[in-house]
mmCIF file of C-alpha atoms and ligand atoms in Angstrom:
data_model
loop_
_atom_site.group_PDB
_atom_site.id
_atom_site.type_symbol
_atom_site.label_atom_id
_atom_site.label_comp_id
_atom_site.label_asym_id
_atom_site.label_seq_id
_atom_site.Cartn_x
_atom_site.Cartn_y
_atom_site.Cartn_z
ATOM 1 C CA UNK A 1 65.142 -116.576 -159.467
ATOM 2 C CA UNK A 2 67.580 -116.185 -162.457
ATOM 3 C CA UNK A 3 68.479 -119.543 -163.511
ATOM 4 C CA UNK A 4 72.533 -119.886 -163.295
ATOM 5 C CA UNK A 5 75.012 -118.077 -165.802
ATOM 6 C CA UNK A 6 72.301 -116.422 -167.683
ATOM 7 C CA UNK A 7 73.227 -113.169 -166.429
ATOM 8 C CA UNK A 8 76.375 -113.743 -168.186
ATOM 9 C CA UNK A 9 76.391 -115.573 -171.662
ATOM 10 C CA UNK A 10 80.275 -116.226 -171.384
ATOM 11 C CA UNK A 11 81.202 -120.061 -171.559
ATOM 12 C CA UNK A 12 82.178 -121.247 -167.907
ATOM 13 C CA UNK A 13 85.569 -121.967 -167.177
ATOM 14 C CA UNK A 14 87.413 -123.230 -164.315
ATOM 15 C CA UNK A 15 90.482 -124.235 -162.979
ATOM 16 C CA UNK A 16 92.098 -125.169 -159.394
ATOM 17 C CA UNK A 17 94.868 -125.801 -157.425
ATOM 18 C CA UNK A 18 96.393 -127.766 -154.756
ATOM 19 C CA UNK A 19 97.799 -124.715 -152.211
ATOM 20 C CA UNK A 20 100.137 -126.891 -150.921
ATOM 21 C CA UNK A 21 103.569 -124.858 -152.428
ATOM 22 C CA UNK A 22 104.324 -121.219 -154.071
ATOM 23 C CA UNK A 23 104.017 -121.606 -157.932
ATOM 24 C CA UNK A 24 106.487 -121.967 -160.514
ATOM 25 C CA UNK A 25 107.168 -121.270 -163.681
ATOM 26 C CA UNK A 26 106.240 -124.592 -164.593
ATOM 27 C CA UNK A 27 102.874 -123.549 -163.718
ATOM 28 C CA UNK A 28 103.576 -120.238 -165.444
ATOM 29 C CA UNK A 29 104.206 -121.900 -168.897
ATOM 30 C CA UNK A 30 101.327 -124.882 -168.182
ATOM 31 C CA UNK A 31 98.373 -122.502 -166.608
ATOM 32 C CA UNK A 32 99.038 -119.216 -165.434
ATOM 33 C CA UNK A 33 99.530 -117.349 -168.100
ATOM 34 C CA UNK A 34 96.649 -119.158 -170.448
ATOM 35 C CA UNK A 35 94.253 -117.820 -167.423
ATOM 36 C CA UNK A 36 95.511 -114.376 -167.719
ATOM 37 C CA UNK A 37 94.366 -114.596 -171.775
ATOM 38 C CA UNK A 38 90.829 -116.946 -170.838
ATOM 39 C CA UNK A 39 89.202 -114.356 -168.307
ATOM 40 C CA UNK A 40 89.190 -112.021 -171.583
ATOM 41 C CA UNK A 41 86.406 -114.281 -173.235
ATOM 42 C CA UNK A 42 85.096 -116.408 -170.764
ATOM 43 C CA UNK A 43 83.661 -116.509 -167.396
ATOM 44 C CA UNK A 44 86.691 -117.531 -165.276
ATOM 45 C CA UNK A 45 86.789 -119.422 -161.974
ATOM 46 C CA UNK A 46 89.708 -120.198 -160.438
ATOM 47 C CA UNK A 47 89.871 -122.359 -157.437
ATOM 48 C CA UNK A 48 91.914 -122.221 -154.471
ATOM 49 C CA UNK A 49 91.482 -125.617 -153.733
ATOM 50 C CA UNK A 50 92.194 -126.351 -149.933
ATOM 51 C CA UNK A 51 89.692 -129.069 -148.852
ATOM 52 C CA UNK A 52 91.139 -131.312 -152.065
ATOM 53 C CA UNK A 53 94.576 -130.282 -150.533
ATOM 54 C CA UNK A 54 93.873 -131.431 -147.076
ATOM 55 C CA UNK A 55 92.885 -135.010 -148.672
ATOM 56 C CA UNK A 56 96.984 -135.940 -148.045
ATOM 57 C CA UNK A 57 97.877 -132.860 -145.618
ATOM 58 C CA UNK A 58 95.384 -133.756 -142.447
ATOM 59 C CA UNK A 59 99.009 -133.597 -140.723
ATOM 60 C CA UNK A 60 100.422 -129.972 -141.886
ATOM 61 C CA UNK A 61 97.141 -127.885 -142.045
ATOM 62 C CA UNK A 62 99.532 -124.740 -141.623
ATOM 63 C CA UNK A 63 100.911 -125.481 -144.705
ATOM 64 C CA UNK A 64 97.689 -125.721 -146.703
ATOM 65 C CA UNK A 65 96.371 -122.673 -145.028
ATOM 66 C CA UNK A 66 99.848 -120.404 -145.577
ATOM 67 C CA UNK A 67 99.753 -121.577 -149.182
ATOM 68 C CA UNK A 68 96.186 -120.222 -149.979
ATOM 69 C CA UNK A 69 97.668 -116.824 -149.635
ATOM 70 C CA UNK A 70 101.391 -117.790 -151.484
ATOM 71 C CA UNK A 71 98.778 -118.850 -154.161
ATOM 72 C CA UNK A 72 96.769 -116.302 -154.133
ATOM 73 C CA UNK A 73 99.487 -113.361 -154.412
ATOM 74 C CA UNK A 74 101.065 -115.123 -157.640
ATOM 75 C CA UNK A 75 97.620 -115.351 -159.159
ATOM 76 C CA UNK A 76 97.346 -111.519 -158.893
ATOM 77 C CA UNK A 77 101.421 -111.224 -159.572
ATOM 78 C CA UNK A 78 100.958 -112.911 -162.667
ATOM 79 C CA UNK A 79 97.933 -110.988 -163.876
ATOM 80 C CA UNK A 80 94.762 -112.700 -163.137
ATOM 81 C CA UNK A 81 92.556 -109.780 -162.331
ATOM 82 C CA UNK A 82 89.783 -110.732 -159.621
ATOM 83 C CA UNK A 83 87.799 -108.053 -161.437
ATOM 84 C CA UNK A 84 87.716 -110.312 -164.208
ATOM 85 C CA UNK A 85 88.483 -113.588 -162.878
ATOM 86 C CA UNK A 86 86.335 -114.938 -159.622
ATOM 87 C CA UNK A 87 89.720 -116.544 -157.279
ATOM 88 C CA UNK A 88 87.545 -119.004 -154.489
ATOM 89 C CA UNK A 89 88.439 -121.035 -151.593
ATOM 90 C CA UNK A 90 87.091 -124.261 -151.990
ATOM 91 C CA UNK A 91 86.157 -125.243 -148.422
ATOM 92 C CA UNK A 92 84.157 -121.726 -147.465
ATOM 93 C CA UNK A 93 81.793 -123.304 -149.921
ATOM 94 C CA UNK A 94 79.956 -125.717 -148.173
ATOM 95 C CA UNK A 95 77.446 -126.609 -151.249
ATOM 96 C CA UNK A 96 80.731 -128.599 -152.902
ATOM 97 C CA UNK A 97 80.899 -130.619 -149.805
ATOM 98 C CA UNK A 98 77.128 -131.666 -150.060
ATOM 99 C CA UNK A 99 77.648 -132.346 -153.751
ATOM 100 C CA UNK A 100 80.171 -134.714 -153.299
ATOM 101 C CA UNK A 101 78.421 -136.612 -150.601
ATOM 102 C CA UNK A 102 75.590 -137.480 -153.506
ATOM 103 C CA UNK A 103 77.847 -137.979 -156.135
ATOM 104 C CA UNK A 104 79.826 -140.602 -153.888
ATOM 105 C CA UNK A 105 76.902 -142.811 -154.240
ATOM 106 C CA UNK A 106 77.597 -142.534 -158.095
ATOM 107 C CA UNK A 107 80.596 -144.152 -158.460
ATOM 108 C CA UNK A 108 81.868 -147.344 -157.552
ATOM 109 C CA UNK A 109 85.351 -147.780 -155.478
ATOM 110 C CA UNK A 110 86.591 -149.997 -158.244
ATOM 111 C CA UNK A 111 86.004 -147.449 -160.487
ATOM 112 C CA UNK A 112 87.817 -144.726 -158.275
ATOM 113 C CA UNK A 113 90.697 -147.190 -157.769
ATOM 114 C CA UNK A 114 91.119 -148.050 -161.424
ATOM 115 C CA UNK A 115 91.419 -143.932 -162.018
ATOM 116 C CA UNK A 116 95.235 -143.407 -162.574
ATOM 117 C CA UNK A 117 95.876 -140.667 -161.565
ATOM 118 C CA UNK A 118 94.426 -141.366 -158.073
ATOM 119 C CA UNK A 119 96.245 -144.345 -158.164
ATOM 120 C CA UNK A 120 100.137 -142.690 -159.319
ATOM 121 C CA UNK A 121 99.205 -140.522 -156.518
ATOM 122 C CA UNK A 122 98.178 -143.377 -153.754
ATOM 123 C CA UNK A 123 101.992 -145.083 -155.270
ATOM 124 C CA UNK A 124 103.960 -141.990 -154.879
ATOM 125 C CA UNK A 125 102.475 -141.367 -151.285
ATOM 126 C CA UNK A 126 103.244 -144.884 -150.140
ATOM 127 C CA UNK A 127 99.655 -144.995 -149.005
ATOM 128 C CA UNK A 128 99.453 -148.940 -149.875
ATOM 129 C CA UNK A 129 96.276 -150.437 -147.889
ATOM 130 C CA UNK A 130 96.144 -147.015 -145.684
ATOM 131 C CA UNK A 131 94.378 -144.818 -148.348
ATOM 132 C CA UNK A 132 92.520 -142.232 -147.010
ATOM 133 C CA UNK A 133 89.038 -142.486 -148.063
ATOM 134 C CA UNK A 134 88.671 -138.698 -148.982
ATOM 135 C CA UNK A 135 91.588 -139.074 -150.949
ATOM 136 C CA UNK A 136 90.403 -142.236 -152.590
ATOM 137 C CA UNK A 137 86.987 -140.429 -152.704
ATOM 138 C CA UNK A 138 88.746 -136.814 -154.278
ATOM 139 C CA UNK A 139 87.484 -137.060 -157.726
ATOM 140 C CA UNK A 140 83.995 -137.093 -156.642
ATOM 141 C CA UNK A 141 84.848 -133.694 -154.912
ATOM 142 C CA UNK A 142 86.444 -132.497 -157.895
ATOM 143 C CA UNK A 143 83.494 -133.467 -159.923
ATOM 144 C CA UNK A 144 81.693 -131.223 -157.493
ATOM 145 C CA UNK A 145 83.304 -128.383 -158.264
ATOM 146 C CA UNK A 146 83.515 -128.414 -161.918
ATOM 147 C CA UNK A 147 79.856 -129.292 -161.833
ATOM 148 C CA UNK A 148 78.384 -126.646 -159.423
ATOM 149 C CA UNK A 149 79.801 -123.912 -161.562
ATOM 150 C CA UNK A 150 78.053 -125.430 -164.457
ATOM 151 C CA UNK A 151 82.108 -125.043 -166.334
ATOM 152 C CA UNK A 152 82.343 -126.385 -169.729
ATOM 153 C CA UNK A 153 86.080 -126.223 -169.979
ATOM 154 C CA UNK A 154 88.192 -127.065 -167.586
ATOM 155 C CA UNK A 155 91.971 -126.356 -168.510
ATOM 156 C CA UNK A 156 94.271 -128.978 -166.778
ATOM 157 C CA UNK A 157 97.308 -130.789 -167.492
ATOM 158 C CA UNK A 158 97.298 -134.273 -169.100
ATOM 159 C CA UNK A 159 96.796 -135.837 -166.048
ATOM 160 C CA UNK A 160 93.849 -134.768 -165.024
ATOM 161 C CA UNK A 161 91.764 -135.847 -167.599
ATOM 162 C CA UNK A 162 91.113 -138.877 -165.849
ATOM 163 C CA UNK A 163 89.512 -136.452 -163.287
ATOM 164 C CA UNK A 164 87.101 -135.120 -166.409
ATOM 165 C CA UNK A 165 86.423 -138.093 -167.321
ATOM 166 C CA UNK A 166 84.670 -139.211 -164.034
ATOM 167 C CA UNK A 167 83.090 -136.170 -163.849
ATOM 168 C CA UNK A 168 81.390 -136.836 -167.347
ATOM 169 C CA UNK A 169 80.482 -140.261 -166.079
ATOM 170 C CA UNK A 170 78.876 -138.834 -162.933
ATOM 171 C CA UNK A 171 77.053 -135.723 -165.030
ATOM 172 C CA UNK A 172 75.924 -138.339 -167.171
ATOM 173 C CA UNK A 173 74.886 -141.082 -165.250
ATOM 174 C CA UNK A 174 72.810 -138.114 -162.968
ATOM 175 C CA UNK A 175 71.022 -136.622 -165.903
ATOM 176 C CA UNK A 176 70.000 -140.278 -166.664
ATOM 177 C CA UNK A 177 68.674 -141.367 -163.612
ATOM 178 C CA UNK A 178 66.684 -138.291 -162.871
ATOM 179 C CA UNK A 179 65.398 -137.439 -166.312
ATOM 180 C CA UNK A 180 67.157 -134.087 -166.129
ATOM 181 C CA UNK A 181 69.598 -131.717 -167.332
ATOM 182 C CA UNK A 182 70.991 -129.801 -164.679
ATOM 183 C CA UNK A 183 74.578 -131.278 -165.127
ATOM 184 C CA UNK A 184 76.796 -130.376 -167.709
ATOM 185 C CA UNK A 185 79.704 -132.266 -169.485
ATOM 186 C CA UNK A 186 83.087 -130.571 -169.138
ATOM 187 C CA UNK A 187 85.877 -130.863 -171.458
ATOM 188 C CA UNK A 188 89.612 -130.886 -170.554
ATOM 189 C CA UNK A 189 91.659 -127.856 -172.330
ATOM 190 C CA UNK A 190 95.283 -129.971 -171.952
ATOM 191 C CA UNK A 191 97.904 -126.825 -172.880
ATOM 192 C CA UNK A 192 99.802 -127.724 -176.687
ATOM 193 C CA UNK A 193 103.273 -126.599 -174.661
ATOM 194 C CA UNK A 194 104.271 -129.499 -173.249
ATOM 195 C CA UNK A 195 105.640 -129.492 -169.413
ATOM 196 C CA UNK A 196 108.540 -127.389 -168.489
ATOM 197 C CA UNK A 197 111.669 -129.347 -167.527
ATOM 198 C CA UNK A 198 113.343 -128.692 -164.122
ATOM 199 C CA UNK A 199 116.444 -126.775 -163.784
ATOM 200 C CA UNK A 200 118.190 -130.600 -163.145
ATOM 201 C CA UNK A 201 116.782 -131.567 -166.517
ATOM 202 C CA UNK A 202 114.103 -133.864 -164.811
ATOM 203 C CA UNK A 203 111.158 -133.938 -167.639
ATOM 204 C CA UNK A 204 108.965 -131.768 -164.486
ATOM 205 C CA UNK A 205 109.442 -128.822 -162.776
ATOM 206 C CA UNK A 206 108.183 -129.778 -159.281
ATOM 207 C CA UNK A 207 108.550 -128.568 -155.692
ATOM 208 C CA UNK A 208 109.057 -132.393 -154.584
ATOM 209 C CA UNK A 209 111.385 -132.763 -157.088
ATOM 210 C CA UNK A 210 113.410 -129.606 -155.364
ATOM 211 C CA UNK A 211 113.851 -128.573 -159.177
ATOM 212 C CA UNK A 212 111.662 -125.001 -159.512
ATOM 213 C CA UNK A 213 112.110 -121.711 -160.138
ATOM 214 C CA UNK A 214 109.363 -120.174 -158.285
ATOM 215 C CA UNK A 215 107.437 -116.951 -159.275
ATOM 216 C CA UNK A 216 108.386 -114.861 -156.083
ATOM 217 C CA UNK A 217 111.822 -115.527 -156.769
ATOM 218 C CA UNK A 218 114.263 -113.110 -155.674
ATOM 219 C CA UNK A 219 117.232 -111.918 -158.355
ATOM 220 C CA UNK A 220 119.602 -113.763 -155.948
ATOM 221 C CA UNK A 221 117.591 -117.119 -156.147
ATOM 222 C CA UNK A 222 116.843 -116.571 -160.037
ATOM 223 C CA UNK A 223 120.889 -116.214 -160.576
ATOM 224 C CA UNK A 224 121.893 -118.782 -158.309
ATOM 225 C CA UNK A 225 119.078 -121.325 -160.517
ATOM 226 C CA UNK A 226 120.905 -120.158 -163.784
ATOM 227 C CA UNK A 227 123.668 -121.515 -162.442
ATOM 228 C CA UNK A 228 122.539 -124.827 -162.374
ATOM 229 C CA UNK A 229 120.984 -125.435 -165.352
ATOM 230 C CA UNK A 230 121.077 -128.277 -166.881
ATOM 231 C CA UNK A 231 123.048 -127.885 -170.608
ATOM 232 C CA UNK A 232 124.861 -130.326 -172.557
ATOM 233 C CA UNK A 233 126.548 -132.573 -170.743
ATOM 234 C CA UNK A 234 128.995 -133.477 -174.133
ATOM 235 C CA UNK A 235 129.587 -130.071 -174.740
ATOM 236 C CA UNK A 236 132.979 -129.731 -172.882
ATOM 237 C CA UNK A 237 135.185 -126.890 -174.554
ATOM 238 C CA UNK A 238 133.483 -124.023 -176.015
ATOM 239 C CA UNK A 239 134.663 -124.851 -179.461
ATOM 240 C CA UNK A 240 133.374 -128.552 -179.535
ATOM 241 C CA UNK A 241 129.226 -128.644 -181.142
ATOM 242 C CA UNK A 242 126.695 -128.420 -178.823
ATOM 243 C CA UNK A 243 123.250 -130.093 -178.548
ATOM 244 C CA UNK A 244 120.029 -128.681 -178.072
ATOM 245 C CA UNK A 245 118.140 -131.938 -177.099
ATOM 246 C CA UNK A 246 117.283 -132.206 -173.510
ATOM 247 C CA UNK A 247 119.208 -128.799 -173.052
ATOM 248 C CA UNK A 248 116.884 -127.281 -170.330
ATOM 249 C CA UNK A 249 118.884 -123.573 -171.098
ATOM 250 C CA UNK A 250 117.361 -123.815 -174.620
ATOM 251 C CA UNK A 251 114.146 -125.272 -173.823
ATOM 252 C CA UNK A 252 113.831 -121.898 -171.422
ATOM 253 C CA UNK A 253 114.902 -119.431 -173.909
ATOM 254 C CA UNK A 254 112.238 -121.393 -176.546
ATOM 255 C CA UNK A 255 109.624 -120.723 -173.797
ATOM 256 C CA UNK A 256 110.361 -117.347 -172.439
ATOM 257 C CA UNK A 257 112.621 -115.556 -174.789
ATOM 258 C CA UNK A 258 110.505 -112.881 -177.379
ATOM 259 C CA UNK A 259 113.689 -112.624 -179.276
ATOM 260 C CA UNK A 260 113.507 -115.411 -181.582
ATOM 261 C CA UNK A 261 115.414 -114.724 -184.587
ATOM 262 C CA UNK A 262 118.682 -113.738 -182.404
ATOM 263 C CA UNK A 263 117.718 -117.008 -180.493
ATOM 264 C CA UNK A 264 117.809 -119.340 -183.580
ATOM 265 C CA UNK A 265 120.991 -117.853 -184.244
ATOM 266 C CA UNK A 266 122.569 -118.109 -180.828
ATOM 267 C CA UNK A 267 121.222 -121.845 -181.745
ATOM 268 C CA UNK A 268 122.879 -122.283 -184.807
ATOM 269 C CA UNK A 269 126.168 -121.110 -183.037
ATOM 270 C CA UNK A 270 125.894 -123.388 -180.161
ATOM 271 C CA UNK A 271 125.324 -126.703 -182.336
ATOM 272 C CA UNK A 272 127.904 -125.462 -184.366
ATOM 273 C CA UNK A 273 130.305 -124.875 -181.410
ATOM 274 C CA UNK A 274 132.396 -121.927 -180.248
ATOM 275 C CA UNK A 275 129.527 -121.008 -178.098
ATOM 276 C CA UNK A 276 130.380 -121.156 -174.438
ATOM 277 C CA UNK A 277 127.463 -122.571 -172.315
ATOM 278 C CA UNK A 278 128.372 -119.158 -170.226
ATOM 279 C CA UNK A 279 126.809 -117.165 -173.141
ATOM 280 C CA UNK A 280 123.699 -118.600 -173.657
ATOM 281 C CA UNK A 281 122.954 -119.284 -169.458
ATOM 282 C CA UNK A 282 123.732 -115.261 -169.768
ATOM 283 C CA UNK A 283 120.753 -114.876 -171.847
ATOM 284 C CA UNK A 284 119.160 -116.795 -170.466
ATOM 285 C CA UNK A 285 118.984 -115.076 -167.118
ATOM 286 C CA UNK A 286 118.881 -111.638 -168.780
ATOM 287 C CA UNK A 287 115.187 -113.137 -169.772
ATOM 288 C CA UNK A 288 114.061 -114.407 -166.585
ATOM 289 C CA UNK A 289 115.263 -111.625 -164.270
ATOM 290 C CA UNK A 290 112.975 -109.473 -166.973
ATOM 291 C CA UNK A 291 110.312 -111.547 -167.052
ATOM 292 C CA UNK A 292 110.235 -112.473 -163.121
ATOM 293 C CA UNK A 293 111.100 -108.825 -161.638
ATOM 294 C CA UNK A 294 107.868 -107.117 -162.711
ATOM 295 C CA UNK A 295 106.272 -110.343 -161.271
ATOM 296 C CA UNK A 296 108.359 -110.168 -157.639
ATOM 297 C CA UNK A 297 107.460 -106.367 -157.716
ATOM 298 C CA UNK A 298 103.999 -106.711 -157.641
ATOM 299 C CA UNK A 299 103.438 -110.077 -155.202
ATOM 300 C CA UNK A 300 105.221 -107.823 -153.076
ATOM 301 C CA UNK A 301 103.034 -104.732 -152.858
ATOM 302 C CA UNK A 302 100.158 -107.251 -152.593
ATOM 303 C CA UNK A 303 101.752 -109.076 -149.755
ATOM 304 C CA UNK A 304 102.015 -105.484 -147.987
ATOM 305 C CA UNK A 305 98.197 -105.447 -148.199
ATOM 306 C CA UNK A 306 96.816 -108.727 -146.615
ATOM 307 C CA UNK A 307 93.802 -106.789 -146.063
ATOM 308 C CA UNK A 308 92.973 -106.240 -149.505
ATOM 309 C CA UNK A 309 93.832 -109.952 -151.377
ATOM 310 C CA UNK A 310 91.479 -111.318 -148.230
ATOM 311 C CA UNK A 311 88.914 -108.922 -148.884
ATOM 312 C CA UNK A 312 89.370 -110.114 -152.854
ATOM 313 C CA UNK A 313 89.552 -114.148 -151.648
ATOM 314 C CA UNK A 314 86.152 -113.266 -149.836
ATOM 315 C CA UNK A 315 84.427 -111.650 -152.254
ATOM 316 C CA UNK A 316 85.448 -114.109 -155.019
ATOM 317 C CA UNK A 317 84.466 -116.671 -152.711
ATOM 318 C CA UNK A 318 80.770 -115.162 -151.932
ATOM 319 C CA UNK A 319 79.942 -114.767 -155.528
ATOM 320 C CA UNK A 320 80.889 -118.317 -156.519
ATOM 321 C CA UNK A 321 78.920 -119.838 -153.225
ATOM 322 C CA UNK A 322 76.234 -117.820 -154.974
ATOM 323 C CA UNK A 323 76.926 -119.748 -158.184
ATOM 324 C CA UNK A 324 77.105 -123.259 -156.710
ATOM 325 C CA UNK A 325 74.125 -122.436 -154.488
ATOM 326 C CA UNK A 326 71.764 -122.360 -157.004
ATOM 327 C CA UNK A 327 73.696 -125.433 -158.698
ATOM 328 C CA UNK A 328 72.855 -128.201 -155.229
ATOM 329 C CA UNK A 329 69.519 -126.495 -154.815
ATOM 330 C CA UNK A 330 68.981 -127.630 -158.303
ATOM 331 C CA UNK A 331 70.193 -131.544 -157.288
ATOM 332 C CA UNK A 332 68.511 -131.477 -154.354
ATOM 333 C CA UNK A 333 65.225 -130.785 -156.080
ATOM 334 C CA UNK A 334 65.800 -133.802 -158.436
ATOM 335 C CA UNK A 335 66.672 -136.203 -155.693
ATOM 336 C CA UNK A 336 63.746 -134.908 -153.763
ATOM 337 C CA UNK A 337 65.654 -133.548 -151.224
ATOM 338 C CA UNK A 338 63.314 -130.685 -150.480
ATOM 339 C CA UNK A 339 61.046 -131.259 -148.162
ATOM 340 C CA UNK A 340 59.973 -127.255 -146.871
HETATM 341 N N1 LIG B 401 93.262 -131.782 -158.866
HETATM 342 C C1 LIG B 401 93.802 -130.522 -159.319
HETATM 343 C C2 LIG B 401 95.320 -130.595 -159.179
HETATM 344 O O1 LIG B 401 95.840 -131.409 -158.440
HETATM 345 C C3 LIG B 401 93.276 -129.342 -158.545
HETATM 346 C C4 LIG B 401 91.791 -129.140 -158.686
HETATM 347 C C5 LIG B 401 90.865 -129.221 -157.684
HETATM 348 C C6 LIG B 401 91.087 -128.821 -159.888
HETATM 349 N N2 LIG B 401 89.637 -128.959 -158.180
HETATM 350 C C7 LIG B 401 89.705 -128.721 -159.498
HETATM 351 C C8 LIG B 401 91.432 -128.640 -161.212
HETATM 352 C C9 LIG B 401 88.714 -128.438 -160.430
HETATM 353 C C10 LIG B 401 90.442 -128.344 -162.136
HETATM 354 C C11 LIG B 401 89.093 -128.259 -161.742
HETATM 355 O O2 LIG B 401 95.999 -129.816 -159.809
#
């Protein structure tokens, strides 16, 4: 038997997401578009991950399951390439369900209720004493999967490296107690951008925060977003000076416009006032409707072909099972789970 990831010498990396809403370009600026440079010079797994979604969603499956495919179509819009990037669905691999069910006995529920993130999430969900115990439970899942591809880096944003950091303890604490080294430590790679505000200004772009521009955006949608975003609210008259702290049209054309030198002087203008915000949100949608449209062109020739992003969401999905196959026979042998 080859041993895992020897066929390939890359370094293992792997990311996931909730499919619980189309992306944005929040996600754009955080993830996407580091994934599109990553599968270039490592091995890439991204994660579609529906079983960690259904932890709070038991009661709007449809939504989880539509959203696999929304996801999936702006991972290919965007660029990820499933010839070099494997794109899996988390619960067709059953081995990350029998992980977790070991590694629950390696943590402690103190420990998973002192994690906060798990516990910003149980606030914001108004859970209080009604937690449910697979999402109470989700970081052992999500130690699972960074663990049964054997992934050394993990890109995520800041506040999932509490999620890292459990899976370190339970990689570590494993290795210990069964004199082995079939677990590997995985280290967060937390993007240097910092978030992307929302169009209101809000420091996150987020769907519950209605506050997104989504990838699949349509020219009507993109305009109508331009519209309202958030500028200067001092900046009255076109002649009076004009900040650029907190003014989301700026922070946008930082992030997305390639034109920098005509941008620091359409900066220079605006602070100096006698620069209408009509100007700059005119840029600024000039950028996005060339940035986006390529995107929205392509999501929408792969939406025309169900047939082939399913036949790309299966075979991604066979060749990491493959992966995290030989990963829990590897446990199971050290917790003498193998009896035939
Ligand atoms: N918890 C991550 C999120 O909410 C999604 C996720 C699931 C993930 N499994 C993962 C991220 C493994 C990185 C690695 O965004």
């Amino acid at each position: 038997m080859t041993p895992p990831n020897q066929t390939n010498t890359l370094p293992v990396i792997l990311t996931g997401d909730r499919p619980t809403g189309p992306l944005h370009l929040g996600h754009f600026v955080g993830s996407l578009r580091n994934r599109v440079a990553y599968q270039h010079s490592y091995q890439q797994f991204v994660m579609l991950a529906d079983a960690q979604a259904l932890t709070d969603n038991m009661d709007d499956i449809g939504k989880v399951h539509r959203n696999v495919v929304e996801v999936a179509l702006d991972y290919m819009a965007v660029g990820i390439d499933p010839k070099l990037t494997t794109i899996l669905i988390q619960s067709q691999i059953p081995e990350l369900a029998e992980l977790t069910f070991y590694y629950l006995n390696l943590v402690t529920v103190a420990r998973l209720e002192r994690n906060p993130t798990v516990k910003e999430e149980i606030r914001q969900r108004g859970f209080e004493r009604d937690i449910p115990a697979g999402f109470l439970t989700y970081p052992a899942s999500q130690a699972a999967d960074i663990t049964a591809f054997k992934a050394s880096l993990v890109p995520v944003g800041e506040d999932q490296i509490p999620m890292i950091e459990q899976t370190n303890e339970i990689v570590r604490r494993f290795n210990r107690m069964y004199n082995c080294e079939i677990l590997m430590e995985a280290r967060a790679l937390v993007p240097e951008i910092g978030r992307l505000p929302g169009i209101d200004g809000k420091a996150k772009m987020s769907k519950s925060l209605g506050n997104t521009i989504n990838l699949g955006a349509t020219a009507d949608e993109i305009r109508a977003a331009v519209k309202q975003v958030y500028t200067d609210p001092l900046h009255l008259r076109v002649q009076d000076p004009g900040h650029l702290e907190g003014n989301v049209a700026f922070m946008y054309l930082d992030a997305f416009d390639n034109d920098k030198a005509a941008l620091e002087e359409m900066k220079a203008h605006y602070v100096r006032g006698g620069l209408g915000d009509s100007i700059v949100k005119k840029r600024l949608e000039v950028v996005l409707q060339e940035m986006l449209g390529p995107i929205r062109e392509r999501r929408e020739a792969l939406a025309q072909d169900k047939g082939y992003v399913m036949q790309v969401l299966k075979e991604g999905t066979m060749k990491a099972r493959e992966v995290a196959a030989r990963t829990t026979d590897e446990v199971r042998r050290a917790l003498g789970l193998s009896y035939f």
